[in-house]
Coordinates of C-alpha atoms in Angstrom, one line a residue:
M1 CA -17.8 -25.1 175.3
P2 CA -14.6 -26.7 173.3
P3 CA -14.2 -30.4 173.9
P4 CA -11.5 -31.0 176.8
P5 CA -8.2 -31.4 175.1
P6 CA -7.2 -35.1 174.2
P7 CA -6.3 -37.3 177.5
S8 CA -2.6 -37.9 177.9
D9 CA -0.8 -40.8 179.4
S10 CA -1.3 -41.5 183.4
T11 CA 1.1 -39.8 185.6
D12 CA 2.6 -43.5 185.6
A13 CA 3.1 -44.1 182.0
R14 CA 5.0 -40.7 181.7
V15 CA 7.4 -41.6 185.1
L16 CA 8.1 -44.9 183.6
R17 CA 8.9 -43.5 180.1
E18 CA 11.2 -40.9 181.6
Q19 CA 13.0 -43.9 184.1
V20 CA 13.6 -45.4 180.7
A21 CA 14.8 -43.2 178.9
A22 CA 17.2 -42.4 182.3
L23 CA 18.6 -45.9 182.2
Y24 CA 19.1 -45.9 178.4
A25 CA 20.9 -42.6 178.6
T26 CA 23.7 -43.9 180.9
M27 CA 24.1 -47.0 179.3
P28 CA 27.1 -46.4 176.9
A29 CA 29.0 -44.4 179.2
S30 CA 28.7 -47.3 182.3
T31 CA 29.1 -50.3 179.9
A32 CA 32.5 -48.9 178.5
V33 CA 34.1 -48.1 181.8
D34 CA 32.9 -51.6 183.1
A35 CA 34.7 -53.1 180.1
L36 CA 37.8 -51.3 181.0
L37 CA 37.3 -52.3 184.8
A38 CA 36.8 -56.0 184.2
W39 CA 39.9 -56.0 181.9
G40 CA 41.9 -54.5 184.2
L41 CA 41.3 -56.5 187.1
C42 CA 41.4 -59.6 184.9
A43 CA 44.9 -58.9 183.8
V44 CA 46.1 -57.9 187.2
M45 CA 44.7 -61.2 188.5
Y46 CA 45.8 -63.4 185.8
W47 CA 49.3 -62.0 186.0
Q48 CA 49.5 -62.8 189.9
T49 CA 47.7 -66.2 189.8
R50 CA 47.6 -67.6 186.5
N51 CA 44.0 -68.8 187.3
A52 CA 42.3 -70.4 184.7
G53 CA 39.1 -69.4 185.7
I54 CA 39.7 -65.7 185.3
L55 CA 39.7 -66.7 181.5
V56 CA 36.3 -68.5 182.0
W57 CA 34.9 -65.2 183.6
L58 CA 36.2 -62.9 181.0
G59 CA 34.4 -65.1 178.5
L60 CA 31.4 -64.5 180.4
H61 CA 31.8 -61.0 180.6
F62 CA 32.8 -60.5 177.0
V63 CA 29.2 -61.0 176.2
Q64 CA 28.3 -57.5 177.9
I65 CA 29.3 -56.5 174.4
L66 CA 26.3 -57.3 172.7
R67 CA 24.8 -54.7 175.1
Y68 CA 26.1 -52.0 172.7
P69 CA 23.0 -53.2 170.0
L70 CA 20.6 -53.4 172.6
I71 CA 21.0 -49.7 173.4
H72 CA 21.4 -48.8 169.7
A73 CA 17.8 -50.3 169.2
Y74 CA 16.5 -48.6 171.8
F75 CA 17.4 -45.2 170.4
R76 CA 16.4 -46.5 167.0
D77 CA 13.1 -47.7 167.8
P78 CA 10.3 -45.1 166.9
Q79 CA 7.8 -46.0 169.4
A80 CA 10.1 -46.3 172.3
A81 CA 8.2 -43.8 174.1
G82 CA 5.2 -46.1 173.7
R83 CA 6.6 -49.2 174.7
S84 CA 8.6 -47.8 178.0
A85 CA 7.5 -51.4 179.9
F86 CA 9.1 -53.2 177.1
W87 CA 12.3 -51.7 176.9
A88 CA 12.5 -51.7 181.0
R89 CA 12.0 -55.4 180.9
R90 CA 14.8 -56.1 178.4
H91 CA 17.0 -53.4 180.3
W92 CA 15.9 -55.1 183.8
R93 CA 16.9 -58.7 182.1
E94 CA 20.5 -57.5 180.8
L95 CA 21.2 -56.2 183.9
L96 CA 20.5 -59.2 185.8
Y97 CA 22.7 -61.1 183.7
Y98 CA 25.6 -58.8 184.2
S99 CA 25.2 -58.3 187.9
I100 CA 25.4 -62.4 188.4
T101 CA 28.2 -62.1 186.1
W102 CA 30.0 -60.2 188.4
G103 CA 28.5 -62.1 191.3
L104 CA 30.5 -65.4 189.8
A105 CA 34.0 -63.6 190.1
P106 CA 34.8 -64.0 193.6
W107 CA 33.6 -68.1 193.3
L108 CA 36.0 -68.4 190.2
F109 CA 39.1 -67.0 191.1
L110 CA 39.0 -65.5 194.6
P111 CA 42.3 -66.3 196.2
A112 CA 42.7 -68.0 199.3
D113 CA 46.2 -66.9 200.1
S114 CA 46.3 -63.7 198.8
M115 CA 44.9 -60.9 201.0
P116 CA 45.7 -58.1 198.9
L117 CA 44.5 -60.1 195.9
T118 CA 41.1 -60.6 197.8
A119 CA 40.9 -56.7 199.1
L120 CA 41.5 -55.5 195.4
L121 CA 38.4 -58.0 194.4
M122 CA 36.4 -56.8 196.7
L123 CA 37.5 -53.1 196.4
T124 CA 36.6 -53.5 192.8
M125 CA 32.9 -55.6 193.0
L126 CA 32.0 -52.5 196.1
G127 CA 33.2 -49.8 194.3
L128 CA 31.4 -50.9 191.3
C129 CA 28.5 -51.2 193.5
S130 CA 28.4 -48.1 195.2
G131 CA 29.6 -45.9 191.5
G132 CA 26.9 -47.7 189.3
V133 CA 23.9 -46.8 191.9
P134 CA 23.1 -43.5 190.5
S135 CA 22.7 -44.8 186.7
V136 CA 20.2 -47.1 188.1
A137 CA 18.4 -45.6 190.6
P138 CA 15.5 -44.1 188.5
R139 CA 14.0 -47.8 188.4
W140 CA 14.2 -49.7 191.7
P141 CA 13.8 -53.1 190.2
S142 CA 17.0 -51.9 188.2
V143 CA 18.8 -51.3 191.8
L144 CA 18.1 -55.0 192.8
A145 CA 18.7 -56.1 189.7
F146 CA 22.3 -54.7 189.7
V147 CA 23.1 -54.7 193.5
V148 CA 21.7 -57.6 194.7
P149 CA 23.5 -60.8 192.2
M150 CA 26.6 -59.2 192.4
T151 CA 27.2 -58.4 196.6
V152 CA 25.4 -61.9 197.2
G153 CA 28.0 -63.6 195.2
L154 CA 30.8 -61.5 196.8
I155 CA 29.5 -62.3 200.5
T156 CA 28.8 -65.7 200.2
A157 CA 32.1 -66.5 198.5
L158 CA 33.9 -64.3 201.4
A159 CA 31.8 -66.3 204.1
W160 CA 32.7 -69.6 202.7
R161 CA 36.3 -69.6 203.3
G162 CA 35.0 -69.8 207.2
D163 CA 38.1 -68.1 208.8
A164 CA 37.8 -65.0 210.8
I165 CA 39.4 -62.6 208.3
H166 CA 37.1 -63.8 205.4
L167 CA 33.8 -63.7 207.9
F168 CA 34.7 -60.1 208.6
L169 CA 35.1 -59.0 205.4
A170 CA 31.5 -60.6 204.6
T171 CA 30.1 -58.7 207.6
C172 CA 31.7 -55.7 206.0
A173 CA 30.2 -56.0 202.7
V174 CA 26.9 -56.8 204.1
L175 CA 26.9 -53.4 205.9
H176 CA 28.1 -51.7 203.0
V177 CA 25.4 -53.4 200.9
G178 CA 22.9 -52.2 203.4
A179 CA 24.2 -48.6 203.2
T180 CA 24.4 -48.8 199.4
L181 CA 20.7 -50.1 199.0
H182 CA 19.2 -47.7 201.9
F183 CA 21.1 -44.4 200.1
A184 CA 19.9 -45.8 196.3
H185 CA 16.0 -46.2 197.8
A186 CA 16.4 -42.6 199.1
Q187 CA 17.7 -41.6 195.4
H188 CA 15.2 -43.4 193.6
T189 CA 12.2 -42.1 195.8
L190 CA 13.6 -38.3 195.3
L191 CA 13.8 -38.7 191.3
T192 CA 10.4 -40.3 191.1
T193 CA 8.8 -37.7 193.4
A194 CA 10.1 -34.9 191.2
L195 CA 9.1 -36.7 188.1
V196 CA 5.4 -37.0 189.6
T197 CA 5.3 -33.5 190.8
R198 CA 6.4 -32.1 187.3
F199 CA 3.8 -34.2 185.6
E200 CA 1.5 -33.5 187.8
K201 CA 2.1 -29.4 187.1
E202 CA 2.3 -30.0 183.5
A203 CA -1.3 -31.8 183.8
L204 CA -2.3 -28.8 185.9
A205 CA -1.3 -26.3 183.5
D206 CA -2.9 -28.1 180.5
A207 CA -6.4 -28.0 182.8
L208 CA -5.8 -24.3 183.5
A209 CA -5.2 -23.7 179.7
H210 CA -8.2 -25.4 178.9
Q211 CA -10.0 -23.8 181.4
V212 CA -8.7 -20.3 179.8
Q213 CA -9.9 -21.8 176.6
I214 CA -13.3 -22.0 177.9
T215 CA -13.4 -18.9 179.3
Q216 CA -12.2 -17.0 176.3
Q217 CA -14.7 -19.0 173.9
A218 CA -17.4 -17.8 176.3
S219 CA -16.2 -14.0 176.8
E220 CA -16.6 -14.3 172.8
E221 CA -19.7 -15.6 172.7
K222 CA -21.0 -13.4 175.1
T223 CA -19.6 -10.2 173.2
R224 CA -21.3 -12.3 170.0
F225 CA -24.2 -12.4 171.5
F226 CA -25.0 -9.0 173.2
A227 CA -23.8 -7.7 170.0
A228 CA -26.6 -9.0 168.0
A229 CA -29.1 -8.8 171.1
S230 CA -28.1 -5.0 170.7
H231 CA -28.4 -4.9 167.2
D232 CA -31.4 -6.4 167.2
L233 CA -33.2 -3.9 170.2
R234 CA -31.6 -0.9 168.1
Q235 CA -33.0 -1.4 164.8
P236 CA -36.6 -0.8 166.1
L237 CA -36.0 1.4 168.9
H238 CA -34.2 4.0 165.8
A239 CA -37.4 4.1 164.1
I240 CA -39.8 4.4 167.3
A241 CA -37.5 7.5 168.5
L242 CA -37.8 8.8 165.0
F243 CA -41.7 8.4 164.7
G244 CA -41.6 9.4 168.2
V245 CA -40.3 12.7 167.6
V246 CA -42.8 13.4 164.6
L247 CA -45.8 12.0 166.9
E248 CA -44.4 14.9 169.5
R249 CA -44.0 17.5 166.8
E250 CA -47.6 16.9 165.2
L251 CA -49.3 16.8 168.5
Q252 CA -48.3 20.3 169.5
G253 CA -50.8 21.8 171.6
H254 CA -53.2 18.5 171.5
A255 CA -54.4 17.0 174.8
S256 CA -52.3 14.0 173.8
Q257 CA -49.2 15.9 173.7
P258 CA -48.1 15.0 177.5
H259 CA -48.7 11.2 176.6
A260 CA -46.1 11.7 173.8
Q261 CA -43.7 13.5 176.2
R262 CA -43.9 10.7 178.1
L263 CA -42.9 8.5 175.1
M264 CA -39.9 10.0 174.5
R265 CA -38.5 10.3 177.9
A266 CA -38.9 6.7 177.9
V267 CA -37.4 5.9 174.6
N268 CA -34.5 8.6 175.7
A269 CA -34.0 6.3 178.9
L270 CA -33.8 3.2 176.5
S271 CA -31.5 4.9 174.2
G272 CA -29.3 5.9 177.0
S273 CA -29.2 2.7 178.8
L274 CA -28.1 1.2 175.1
D275 CA -25.4 4.1 174.4
T276 CA -24.1 3.0 177.7
M277 CA -23.6 -0.7 176.7
L278 CA -22.1 0.8 173.8
D279 CA -19.7 2.5 175.7
V280 CA -18.5 -0.6 177.0
S281 CA -18.3 -2.1 173.7
Q282 CA -15.7 0.4 172.6
L283 CA -13.7 0.6 175.4
D284 CA -13.2 -3.0 175.2
A285 CA -12.6 -3.4 171.3
G286 CA -9.9 -0.9 171.7
V287 CA -11.9 1.9 169.8
V288 CA -11.0 4.3 172.3
Q289 CA -7.6 5.7 172.2
A290 CA -5.8 8.2 174.8
Q291 CA -4.3 11.0 173.5
P292 CA -2.1 12.6 176.8
Q293 CA -1.7 15.8 176.9
A294 CA -1.0 18.9 179.6
V295 CA -4.5 19.4 180.9
P296 CA -5.7 22.0 183.4
L297 CA -7.8 20.4 185.7
R298 CA -9.9 23.5 186.2
G299 CA -11.3 23.1 182.9
V300 CA -12.7 19.5 183.5
L301 CA -13.8 20.2 186.7
L302 CA -16.2 23.0 185.1
A303 CA -17.5 20.6 182.3
V304 CA -18.2 18.0 184.7
Q305 CA -20.3 20.4 187.4
A306 CA -22.2 21.7 184.4
L307 CA -23.0 18.1 183.4
A308 CA -24.1 17.1 186.8
A309 CA -25.6 20.2 188.2
T310 CA -29.2 19.5 186.9
R311 CA -29.1 16.1 188.3
A312 CA -28.1 17.0 191.5
D313 CA -30.7 19.5 192.0
E314 CA -33.5 17.4 190.9
R315 CA -32.4 14.9 194.3
G316 CA -32.0 18.1 196.5
L317 CA -28.1 17.5 196.8
Q318 CA -25.5 19.9 196.9
L319 CA -23.0 19.5 194.6
R320 CA -19.8 21.3 195.5
V321 CA -16.8 21.6 192.9
R322 CA -13.7 23.1 194.0
T323 CA -11.9 24.5 191.3
T324 CA -7.9 24.2 191.3
P325 CA -4.9 25.7 189.6
L326 CA -3.6 22.0 189.3
W327 CA -2.4 20.7 185.8
V328 CA -2.2 17.0 185.2
R329 CA -0.9 14.7 182.2
T330 CA -4.0 13.0 180.5
D331 CA -6.6 12.8 178.0
P332 CA -9.1 15.4 179.1
Q333 CA -12.2 14.1 177.5
L334 CA -11.5 10.9 178.7
L335 CA -10.8 12.4 182.2
Q336 CA -14.0 14.2 182.0
R337 CA -15.9 11.0 181.2
L338 CA -14.5 8.9 183.9
L339 CA -15.1 11.7 186.7
A340 CA -18.6 12.0 185.3
N341 CA -19.4 8.6 185.8
L342 CA -18.2 8.9 189.5
V343 CA -19.8 12.1 190.1
E344 CA -23.3 10.5 188.9
N345 CA -22.7 7.4 190.7
A346 CA -22.6 9.7 193.5
I347 CA -25.5 11.5 193.2
K348 CA -27.2 8.3 192.4
Y349 CA -26.6 6.4 195.8
T350 CA -26.5 10.0 198.1
P351 CA -30.2 10.4 199.6
A352 CA -29.4 13.5 201.3
G353 CA -26.4 15.7 201.9
G354 CA -24.1 16.3 198.9
V355 CA -21.0 15.7 196.4
L356 CA -17.8 17.1 196.9
V357 CA -15.2 17.1 194.1
V358 CA -11.6 18.1 194.7
A359 CA -8.3 17.9 194.0
R360 CA -4.8 18.4 195.5
A361 CA -1.3 17.9 194.8
R362 CA 0.8 15.2 196.4
S363 CA 4.4 14.6 195.3
A364 CA 4.4 14.1 191.6
E365 CA 0.7 13.1 191.8
A366 CA -2.6 15.2 191.7
W367 CA -5.4 13.6 193.8
L368 CA -8.7 14.1 192.5
D369 CA -11.2 13.1 195.2
V370 CA -15.2 12.8 194.5
V371 CA -16.6 12.2 198.1
D372 CA -20.2 11.6 199.1
T373 CA -22.5 11.9 202.0
G374 CA -24.2 8.4 200.8
V375 CA -25.3 4.9 201.4
G376 CA -21.5 3.8 201.6
I377 CA -20.3 0.3 200.5
A378 CA -18.9 -2.4 202.7
P379 CA -15.1 -3.6 202.4
E380 CA -16.5 -6.9 200.7
H381 CA -18.0 -5.2 197.8
H382 CA -15.5 -2.8 197.1
Q383 CA -13.9 -4.9 194.1
R384 CA -17.3 -6.2 192.9
V385 CA -18.5 -2.5 192.3
F386 CA -16.2 -2.2 189.2
Q387 CA -17.6 -5.2 187.4
E388 CA -20.7 -5.0 184.8
F389 CA -24.1 -4.6 186.1
Y390 CA -23.5 -5.1 190.0
Q391 CA -25.1 -2.8 192.0
V392 CA -25.0 -3.1 196.0
H393 CA -28.0 -1.1 196.6
N394 CA -30.5 -2.2 193.7
P395 CA -31.3 -6.0 194.4
G396 CA -35.0 -4.9 193.2
R397 CA -33.2 -4.0 189.6
D398 CA -34.6 -0.4 189.9
R399 CA -34.1 1.4 186.7
A400 CA -33.9 4.6 188.3
Q401 CA -30.7 3.8 190.0
G402 CA -29.4 2.7 186.3
L403 CA -27.9 -0.4 184.9
G404 CA -24.5 -0.7 187.1
I405 CA -22.3 -0.1 184.2
G406 CA -20.9 3.3 185.1
L407 CA -18.2 2.0 187.5
S408 CA -16.9 -0.5 185.1
I409 CA -16.6 2.4 182.6
V410 CA -14.6 3.9 185.3
R411 CA -12.4 1.0 185.4
R412 CA -12.0 0.7 181.8
L413 CA -10.8 4.4 181.8
S414 CA -8.9 4.4 184.4
L415 CA -6.6 1.3 183.1
L416 CA -6.7 3.2 179.6
L417 CA -5.1 6.1 180.9
D418 CA -2.9 4.6 183.6
H419 CA -4.8 6.6 186.3
P420 CA -5.5 4.1 189.3
V421 CA -8.9 4.6 191.1
E422 CA -8.9 4.1 195.0
L423 CA -12.1 3.3 196.8
H424 CA -12.5 4.0 200.7
S425 CA -15.8 3.5 201.8
Q426 CA -18.1 2.3 205.3
P427 CA -21.6 1.5 205.4
G428 CA -23.6 4.5 206.3
R429 CA -20.3 6.9 205.9
G430 CA -20.9 7.7 202.6
S431 CA -17.8 6.8 199.9
R432 CA -14.5 8.6 198.7
F433 CA -13.2 7.7 195.1
R434 CA -9.8 8.6 194.7
V435 CA -8.1 9.3 191.1
R436 CA -4.5 9.6 191.1
L437 CA -2.7 11.6 187.9
P438 CA 0.7 12.3 187.4
L439 CA 1.2 16.5 187.5
A440 CA 2.4 18.3 184.5
D441 CA 4.0 22.0 184.2
A442 CA 1.4 24.3 182.6
P443 CA 2.5 25.7 179.5
A444 CA 4.6 29.1 179.5
G445 CA 2.3 32.0 179.7
L446 CA -0.8 29.9 179.3
P447 CA -3.3 30.2 182.9
A448 CA -5.8 28.0 183.6
P449 CA -9.0 28.3 181.4
N450 CA -11.7 30.0 183.3
A451 CA -14.4 27.9 181.4
A452 CA -15.3 24.5 180.8
P453 CA -13.9 23.1 177.5
N454 CA -16.2 23.2 174.5
A455 CA -15.9 19.6 173.7
A456 CA -18.3 17.4 175.8
P457 CA -17.1 13.5 176.3
D458 CA -17.3 11.3 173.5
V459 CA -20.0 8.9 175.5
A460 CA -22.4 10.0 178.1
P461 CA -22.5 9.1 181.8
D462 CA -24.7 6.2 183.0
A463 CA -27.2 8.4 183.8
A464 CA -30.7 7.4 185.4
P465 CA -33.0 5.9 183.1
D466 CA -35.7 8.6 183.6
A467 CA -33.4 11.6 183.9
A468 CA -34.5 14.0 181.2
P469 CA -31.8 14.0 178.2
D470 CA -31.0 17.7 178.9
A471 CA -29.8 16.4 182.6
A472 CA -27.5 13.8 181.0
L473 CA -26.4 15.4 177.9
A474 CA -26.7 19.1 176.7
R475 CA -29.1 19.0 173.2
L476 CA -27.2 19.5 169.8
H477 CA -28.4 21.8 167.1
P478 CA -27.6 22.2 163.8
A479 CA -24.5 24.4 163.2
G480 CA -25.7 25.6 159.7
P481 CA -27.7 24.6 156.8
L482 CA -28.9 21.3 156.4
P483 CA -28.6 19.1 153.1
R484 CA -31.5 19.8 150.8
H485 CA -31.5 16.4 149.3
V486 CA -30.9 12.8 151.0
L487 CA -30.8 9.4 149.6
L488 CA -31.4 6.6 152.5
L489 CA -30.0 3.1 152.0
D490 CA -31.8 0.8 154.4
D491 CA -33.5 -2.7 154.2
E492 CA -35.8 -1.5 156.9
A493 CA -38.8 0.0 155.2
D494 CA -39.8 1.1 159.1
I495 CA -36.5 2.9 159.8
T496 CA -36.8 4.8 156.0
D497 CA -40.2 5.8 156.6
A498 CA -38.9 7.2 160.1
L499 CA -36.2 8.7 158.7
A500 CA -38.0 10.0 156.0
A501 CA -40.7 11.3 158.4
F502 CA -38.2 12.9 160.3
L503 CA -36.5 14.7 157.6
H504 CA -39.6 16.1 156.0
G505 CA -40.4 17.8 158.8
E506 CA -37.2 19.4 158.7
G507 CA -37.7 20.5 155.1
I508 CA -35.3 18.1 153.8
A509 CA -36.2 15.5 150.6
T510 CA -35.6 11.9 150.9
A511 CA -35.4 8.9 148.7
A512 CA -35.3 5.3 149.8
A513 CA -33.3 2.5 148.6
R514 CA -33.4 -0.9 150.2
D515 CA -30.2 -2.2 148.7
E516 CA -27.4 -1.3 146.6
P517 CA -28.9 -1.8 142.8
E518 CA -31.7 0.6 143.9
A519 CA -29.7 3.3 145.6
L520 CA -27.7 3.2 141.9
Q521 CA -30.8 3.6 140.4
R522 CA -31.9 6.4 142.5
L523 CA -28.7 8.1 142.2
D524 CA -28.9 8.1 138.4
Q525 CA -32.6 9.4 138.2
A526 CA -31.4 12.2 140.3
A527 CA -28.5 13.2 138.4
A528 CA -30.8 13.0 135.3
A529 CA -33.2 15.4 137.0
G530 CA -30.7 17.8 137.6
Q531 CA -31.3 17.2 141.5
P532 CA -28.3 15.3 142.5
F533 CA -28.0 14.2 146.3
D534 CA -26.4 15.9 148.7
A535 CA -25.9 13.2 151.6
L536 CA -26.2 9.8 151.4
L537 CA -27.5 7.8 154.9
C538 CA -26.6 4.1 154.9
D539 CA -26.8 1.6 157.5
Y540 CA -24.1 -0.9 158.0
R541 CA -25.7 -4.2 157.7
L542 CA -27.9 -4.5 154.2
A543 CA -30.1 -7.2 153.1
A544 CA -28.4 -10.4 152.6
G545 CA -25.5 -9.4 154.6
A546 CA -24.4 -7.1 152.1
D547 CA -21.6 -4.3 153.2
G548 CA -23.6 -0.8 153.8
L549 CA -20.1 0.6 154.4
D550 CA -18.8 -0.6 150.9
A551 CA -21.9 -0.2 149.1
A552 CA -21.8 3.6 150.3
L553 CA -18.2 4.0 149.1
R554 CA -19.2 2.5 145.8
L555 CA -22.2 4.9 145.0
R556 CA -20.1 7.6 146.2
A557 CA -17.3 6.7 143.7
R558 CA -20.1 6.1 141.0
A559 CA -21.5 9.7 142.1
G560 CA -18.1 11.1 141.2
G561 CA -17.1 11.8 144.9
T562 CA -20.9 13.2 145.5
P563 CA -23.0 12.6 147.7
R564 CA -21.3 13.0 151.4
L565 CA -21.4 10.0 153.4
L566 CA -23.1 9.3 156.8
L567 CA -23.1 5.8 158.2
I568 CA -25.9 4.7 160.6
T569 CA -25.6 1.3 162.6
G570 CA -26.5 -0.5 165.1
E571 CA -23.4 -2.9 165.4
T572 CA -21.7 -3.1 168.6
A573 CA -19.5 -6.2 167.6
P574 CA -15.5 -5.4 168.5
E575 CA -14.4 -6.2 164.8
R576 CA -17.1 -4.0 163.0
L577 CA -16.4 -1.0 165.6
H578 CA -12.9 -1.1 164.4
R579 CA -13.7 -1.4 160.6
V580 CA -16.2 1.5 161.2
H581 CA -13.6 3.9 163.0
D582 CA -10.7 2.8 160.7
S583 CA -12.8 3.8 157.6
G584 CA -13.0 7.4 158.6
V585 CA -16.9 7.9 157.6
P586 CA -18.8 9.7 160.2
V587 CA -21.0 7.2 161.8
L588 CA -24.0 7.6 164.2
F589 CA -25.0 4.8 166.3
K590 CA -28.9 3.5 166.6
P591 CA -30.8 4.7 168.1
V592 CA -29.9 8.1 166.7
Q593 CA -31.0 11.2 169.0
P594 CA -32.6 13.3 166.4
E595 CA -30.8 16.3 167.6
R596 CA -27.5 14.5 166.7
L597 CA -28.7 13.5 163.4
L598 CA -29.2 17.1 162.6
Q599 CA -26.2 18.0 163.9
A600 CA -24.3 15.7 161.9
L601 CA -26.0 16.2 158.6
A602 CA -25.4 20.2 159.3
E603 CA -21.6 19.1 159.5
L604 CA -22.0 17.0 156.3
N605 CA -23.2 20.0 154.2
T606 CA -20.5 22.0 155.4
T607 CA -17.5 20.3 155.2
S608 CA -15.7 18.6 151.9
A609 CA -16.7 14.8 150.8
A610 CA -13.4 13.7 152.3
P611 CA -14.2 11.5 155.1
A612 CA -14.6 12.8 158.7
P613 CA -14.0 11.4 162.2
S614 CA -16.9 9.3 163.4
R615 CA -18.6 10.4 165.9
R616 CA -21.5 9.4 168.3

């Protein structure tokens, strides 16, 4: 878990910093306006009264010019943000002196016999008070320092006169000051609340970003863990599967042959589980890319029916697939993969009755429904069933009901294809999964095919572990002659021994090497003997962290472009899946089904040495 972000200033400290910055930001303009106002007032008053007190007051006010260096000092201070309390106190002191100076004005030159000049002075001071409040509203102590001394001086000077008119003016001033302080406090509260809210939101955003970072790191750690665990499981299982085939072959007609067959069923079940988890890794890594095109739904539906019919028969269910002339825009392989998982899931959780697959046109879309008469799903589980390893009706984790990954693969394929999947289900009333696809126009003069496409999905459905391999995926048989001489490059002796034993039974001579130098030596020896290798089977991860892909490419270059390469790996980390995919070298993922291995070798033997697309 990453360490939490360094603690920031408290909210109060950040609010104070912003308040002080706002106070000093208004000082240049307010000081200039105040100076002009003071000089103008003094000029008028002195012209009318020739009162020497005006000159004394003007001298006191002249000290306000010293505020300019104070302003510049604040803006030049590189540590001003961290010394907000210091600059707040300095501002408060200067403001208090300024307000006291204005509060002395009525005592020094308030005319006793000129009501117009009295009104002018009173209007100037109260106007200055009201107009200056917004500039000091960020700090309440600043509001009090600005308003109180100035207005107290004015009110007491008026009241000191004692006559009715001056007492009335003093009362008016009191009311004005009360209203000014009321609105100033409201403005201060509003500004402070806005700042507090802003910083609390920023703190929440920082905390959320930190939690997102933790979640991302946890996800990356989970991916690395599963990749490492998957690799460590695939290595011995790969050897067990090959040795099992050899054992099954040698026990033909022997009383122990059923035991060997049961062993292989268990191995195939575990291999299927690992392959399903590999599907998730490939989809998450972005290795699988959609290639949308106009596709006849009939072919996809027939292909899914062929895959699922045996499984449905084994469970005594009726599988009905209604073909359709509709064409849709999709990736046929990925759609077949998505639909196969939905049908397999329906069969798995339908104890009696059947499963119906039907498509219909709705506006510009095709609705592809998979409907079952199974146990159903409560509404509160509708979202969670698309999560990895979540199974509503399998609390005991019965492996006969799969791993709980099939619908999570459906969700990923749905997002990749941009085909929304909807679930409608009630407990005891079955389920309906609906896939919404965009309709497409059939190519002119090209009718919908009457048979399923030849290609099978890149990945197998999330079949029940105990299902026979033939029920989940048709076995592959070599489509051509096999290579006669194969070099095996793998640092694990059990795997090379298992491969050698299996290939020997197919009439293929092998030689094994643990690392690149030994493999190079084997290549040179074979070339010298006039028996060069036809193919090189190489593990991705060799001893001491050596890169098997790089080693295989160097060995092929050293041998003049031969032998042909086939990469066999147990790696499922996203970055390595990308690298293998981008290399163009054919790849099989451990544990490899023997039939797939033979098919891949036959394809190598009938193609040029140029890299071919990767395969499972």
